[in-house]
Amino acid sequence: MRLPLPQFSSQSRHPGYFAEVIETATTEFLAQCLEPEDLSFAVMPPFGSWVKARDEESGNVVYAVVYHATTSPIDSVHRARALGLSLEDLREQQPQIFAMLKTEFRAAIVGFESGRSAESTRNGSGTKNGNGRKNGSSHAHTSGIIYQHLPPRPPQIHQAVYYCEPEEVLHFSEQLDFLRTLLQVNGAPVDGLAAAAIREIYRLRQADRQWLVQAGRTLSILLKDDYDRLRIILSQIYI
């Protein structure tokens, strides 16, 4: 018998809230995507995408980059099998399939905004997101002090995970120390991960060539002049 995650209706949930922490560690966390209300699979966050979770005890907003994602059966004993059906056929003939699968992802922690600076931001009027709408005050963090090292502790179990707003990614990426962290993630294709994270920032910065040059110089130092790796990473960065 399936025990689903407790969920709120989409009307009462912040639009960026899409997952929940189910396992946590000093350097990363595992999160499970919330189930959609319609008959469809949970949307898997893109490789290299930027997410955040707030540690409610300390108030720290923890930033992380997705490096691994899976969709698998809730039941760990029985594997999924090929059915030869389209998504529409599945909805009509096997609707229970959607309730039998879970989508999870691992995100490497790359930094945080301290609870003190986040509190000062929350006392303001909030910031506008990419759609021009103001975010809820507890989710907008674009003017506080960013620390690009591990927080005192990661987000706790059952804390909400949000997609980062573009303004947050731009503010965070004013520093480049996070690249060292991405190049040291265990069990991940680190060159591709660094490229994916930089590519997203480059897109949000509307092809800011000066920022990309600085990122390339930082990578060159971190890679100890391994120009083959540097070339491969930079070749994956485009709009």
Coordinates of C-alpha atoms in Angstrom, one line a residue:
M1 CA 0.0 0.0 0.0
R2 CA 1.4 3.3 -1.0
L3 CA 1.9 6.1 1.6
P4 CA 2.1 9.3 -0.5
L5 CA 3.9 12.4 0.6
P6 CA 1.5 14.8 2.3
Q7 CA 0.8 17.6 -0.1
F8 CA -1.1 20.8 -0.3
S9 CA -3.2 21.9 -3.2
S10 CA -1.4 23.8 -6.0
Q11 CA -3.4 26.9 -5.1
S12 CA -2.0 27.2 -1.6
R13 CA 1.6 26.2 -2.6
H14 CA 4.2 28.6 -3.7
P15 CA 4.7 28.1 -7.5
G16 CA 8.4 27.4 -7.1
Y17 CA 7.9 24.7 -4.5
F18 CA 8.3 21.4 -6.3
A19 CA 10.1 18.9 -4.1
E20 CA 10.8 17.9 -0.5
V21 CA 14.0 16.9 1.2
I22 CA 13.9 13.2 2.1
E23 CA 17.6 12.6 2.9
T24 CA 20.2 15.1 4.0
A25 CA 23.9 15.3 4.4
T26 CA 26.6 17.9 5.0
T27 CA 27.5 18.3 1.3
E28 CA 24.2 17.5 -0.5
F29 CA 20.6 16.5 -0.1
L30 CA 18.2 14.0 -1.7
A31 CA 14.7 15.3 -2.6
Q32 CA 11.5 13.8 -3.9
C33 CA 9.5 15.7 -6.4
L34 CA 5.9 16.4 -5.5
E35 CA 3.3 14.6 -7.5
P36 CA 1.3 16.6 -10.1
E37 CA -2.4 16.8 -9.6
D38 CA -3.2 15.5 -13.1
L39 CA -2.2 12.1 -14.6
S40 CA 1.4 12.8 -15.5
F41 CA 4.9 12.1 -14.3
A42 CA 6.5 14.5 -11.9
V43 CA 8.8 16.9 -13.8
M44 CA 12.4 16.0 -13.3
P45 CA 14.6 19.0 -12.6
P46 CA 17.2 19.6 -15.4
F47 CA 20.8 18.5 -14.9
G48 CA 22.7 21.5 -13.6
S49 CA 19.7 23.5 -12.5
W50 CA 19.7 25.7 -9.4
V51 CA 17.5 24.9 -6.4
K52 CA 17.3 26.1 -2.8
A53 CA 15.9 24.9 0.5
R54 CA 15.5 26.9 3.7
D55 CA 16.8 25.5 7.0
E56 CA 13.9 26.7 9.2
E57 CA 15.9 26.3 12.4
S58 CA 18.8 28.7 11.4
G59 CA 16.9 30.6 8.7
N60 CA 19.7 29.9 6.2
V61 CA 18.8 29.6 2.6
V62 CA 20.8 26.8 1.2
Y63 CA 21.7 26.9 -2.6
A64 CA 22.4 23.7 -4.5
V65 CA 22.9 22.4 -8.1
V66 CA 21.1 19.3 -9.3
Y67 CA 23.6 16.6 -10.4
H68 CA 21.6 13.4 -10.5
A69 CA 17.9 12.6 -11.0
T70 CA 15.9 9.3 -11.3
T71 CA 12.4 8.1 -11.8
S72 CA 11.7 4.7 -10.3
P73 CA 8.9 2.6 -8.8
I74 CA 7.8 3.4 -5.2
D75 CA 8.1 -0.4 -4.6
S76 CA 11.8 -1.1 -4.6
V77 CA 11.2 -4.9 -5.1
H78 CA 9.4 -4.8 -8.5
R79 CA 11.0 -2.9 -11.4
A80 CA 9.0 -1.1 -14.1
R81 CA 8.5 -3.0 -17.3
A82 CA 7.9 -2.0 -20.9
L83 CA 4.2 -1.7 -21.8
G84 CA 4.4 -0.4 -25.4
L85 CA 1.9 2.4 -24.6
S86 CA 2.0 6.1 -25.3
L87 CA 1.4 8.5 -22.4
E88 CA -2.1 9.0 -23.6
D89 CA -2.7 5.3 -23.6
L90 CA -1.2 5.0 -20.1
R91 CA -3.7 7.6 -18.9
E92 CA -6.6 5.8 -20.3
Q93 CA -5.6 2.1 -19.7
Q94 CA -3.1 2.2 -16.8
P95 CA -3.7 5.3 -14.8
Q96 CA -2.4 3.7 -11.6
I97 CA 1.1 3.7 -13.2
F98 CA 1.5 7.4 -12.3
A99 CA 0.9 6.7 -8.6
M100 CA 3.4 3.9 -8.6
L101 CA 6.5 6.0 -9.6
K102 CA 8.6 8.5 -7.8
T103 CA 11.0 11.1 -9.1
E104 CA 14.0 12.0 -6.9
F105 CA 17.1 14.0 -7.4
R106 CA 20.4 14.8 -5.6
A107 CA 21.7 18.3 -5.4
A108 CA 25.2 19.4 -4.4
I109 CA 25.2 22.3 -1.9
V110 CA 27.3 25.2 -3.2
G111 CA 26.6 27.9 -0.7
F112 CA 24.1 29.7 1.4
E113 CA 22.6 33.0 2.5
S114 CA 22.7 33.5 6.2
G115 CA 19.5 33.7 8.2
R116 CA 20.4 37.1 9.4
S117 CA 20.8 38.6 6.0
A118 CA 17.8 36.7 4.8
E119 CA 15.8 38.2 7.6
S120 CA 16.7 41.7 6.5
T121 CA 15.5 40.9 3.0
R122 CA 12.2 39.5 4.3
N123 CA 11.6 42.7 6.1
G124 CA 11.6 44.5 2.7
S125 CA 8.9 44.6 0.1
G126 CA 10.0 41.5 -1.7
T127 CA 11.4 41.1 -5.3
K128 CA 9.8 40.5 -8.6
N129 CA 10.3 37.1 -10.3
G130 CA 10.7 36.5 -14.0
N131 CA 7.0 37.0 -14.6
G132 CA 6.9 40.4 -13.0
R133 CA 5.0 39.1 -9.9
K134 CA 6.2 39.7 -6.4
N135 CA 7.4 36.6 -4.6
G136 CA 6.2 35.8 -1.1
S137 CA 8.5 37.4 1.4
S138 CA 9.8 34.1 2.8
H139 CA 11.1 33.0 -0.7
A140 CA 12.7 36.1 -2.1
H141 CA 16.5 36.3 -1.3
T142 CA 18.4 38.5 -3.7
S143 CA 20.1 41.2 -1.6
G144 CA 21.6 39.3 1.3
I145 CA 25.2 38.3 1.8
I146 CA 26.1 35.1 0.0
Y147 CA 28.6 32.6 1.3
Q148 CA 30.0 30.2 -1.2
H149 CA 31.0 27.4 1.2
L150 CA 29.1 24.7 3.1
P151 CA 26.6 26.0 5.6
P152 CA 26.8 25.0 9.2
R153 CA 24.2 22.3 8.4
P154 CA 22.2 21.3 5.4
P155 CA 18.4 21.7 5.1
Q156 CA 16.5 19.3 7.3
I157 CA 14.3 16.4 6.4
H158 CA 10.9 17.4 5.0
Q159 CA 11.9 21.0 4.2
A160 CA 10.5 22.4 0.9
V161 CA 12.8 22.6 -2.1
Y162 CA 12.2 25.5 -4.6
Y163 CA 13.6 26.4 -8.0
C164 CA 15.8 29.4 -7.7
E165 CA 14.5 32.7 -9.1
P166 CA 16.7 34.2 -11.9
E167 CA 17.6 37.1 -9.7
E168 CA 18.9 34.7 -7.0
V169 CA 21.1 32.9 -9.5
L170 CA 22.5 36.1 -10.9
H171 CA 23.2 37.4 -7.4
F172 CA 24.8 34.1 -6.3
S173 CA 27.0 33.9 -9.4
E174 CA 28.7 37.3 -8.8
Q175 CA 31.3 35.1 -7.1
L176 CA 32.8 32.0 -8.7
D177 CA 34.0 30.0 -5.8
F178 CA 31.1 27.6 -6.3
L179 CA 32.9 26.2 -9.4
R180 CA 35.5 24.5 -7.1
T181 CA 32.7 22.7 -5.3
L182 CA 31.1 21.5 -8.5
L183 CA 34.4 20.1 -9.7
Q184 CA 34.7 18.1 -6.5
V185 CA 31.2 16.4 -6.4
N186 CA 31.6 12.7 -5.8
G187 CA 29.9 10.4 -8.2
A188 CA 29.0 13.0 -10.7
P189 CA 30.2 13.9 -14.3
V190 CA 31.8 17.0 -12.9
D191 CA 32.9 18.6 -16.1
G192 CA 29.4 18.3 -17.6
L193 CA 27.9 19.6 -14.3
A194 CA 30.1 22.7 -14.2
A195 CA 29.3 23.3 -17.9
A196 CA 25.5 22.9 -17.3
A197 CA 25.6 25.3 -14.3
I198 CA 27.6 27.9 -16.1
R199 CA 25.4 27.5 -19.2
E200 CA 22.3 28.4 -17.2
I201 CA 24.0 31.4 -15.7
Y202 CA 25.3 32.6 -19.1
R203 CA 21.8 32.3 -20.5
L204 CA 20.3 34.3 -17.5
R205 CA 23.1 36.9 -18.0
Q206 CA 22.1 37.3 -21.6
A207 CA 25.4 36.1 -23.0
D208 CA 27.6 38.4 -20.8
R209 CA 30.9 37.8 -22.4
Q210 CA 32.9 39.4 -19.7
W211 CA 31.4 37.2 -17.0
L212 CA 32.1 34.1 -19.2
V213 CA 35.7 35.1 -19.6
Q214 CA 36.1 35.4 -15.9
A215 CA 34.4 32.0 -15.4
G216 CA 36.9 30.5 -17.9
R217 CA 39.9 32.0 -16.1
T218 CA 38.6 30.6 -12.8
L219 CA 38.1 27.1 -14.4
S220 CA 41.6 27.3 -15.8
I221 CA 43.1 27.9 -12.4
L222 CA 41.0 25.1 -10.8
L223 CA 41.9 22.6 -13.5
K224 CA 45.6 23.5 -13.1
D225 CA 45.9 24.4 -16.8
D226 CA 44.4 21.1 -18.0
Y227 CA 43.4 22.7 -21.3
D228 CA 41.7 19.6 -22.7
R229 CA 39.2 19.6 -19.9
L230 CA 38.8 23.3 -20.1
R231 CA 38.1 23.1 -23.8
I232 CA 35.5 20.4 -23.3
I233 CA 33.7 22.4 -20.6
L234 CA 33.7 25.6 -22.5
S235 CA 32.5 23.9 -25.7
Q236 CA 29.3 23.0 -23.8
I237 CA 28.4 26.6 -22.9
Y238 CA 26.0 28.3 -25.3
I239 CA 22.7 30.2 -25.4

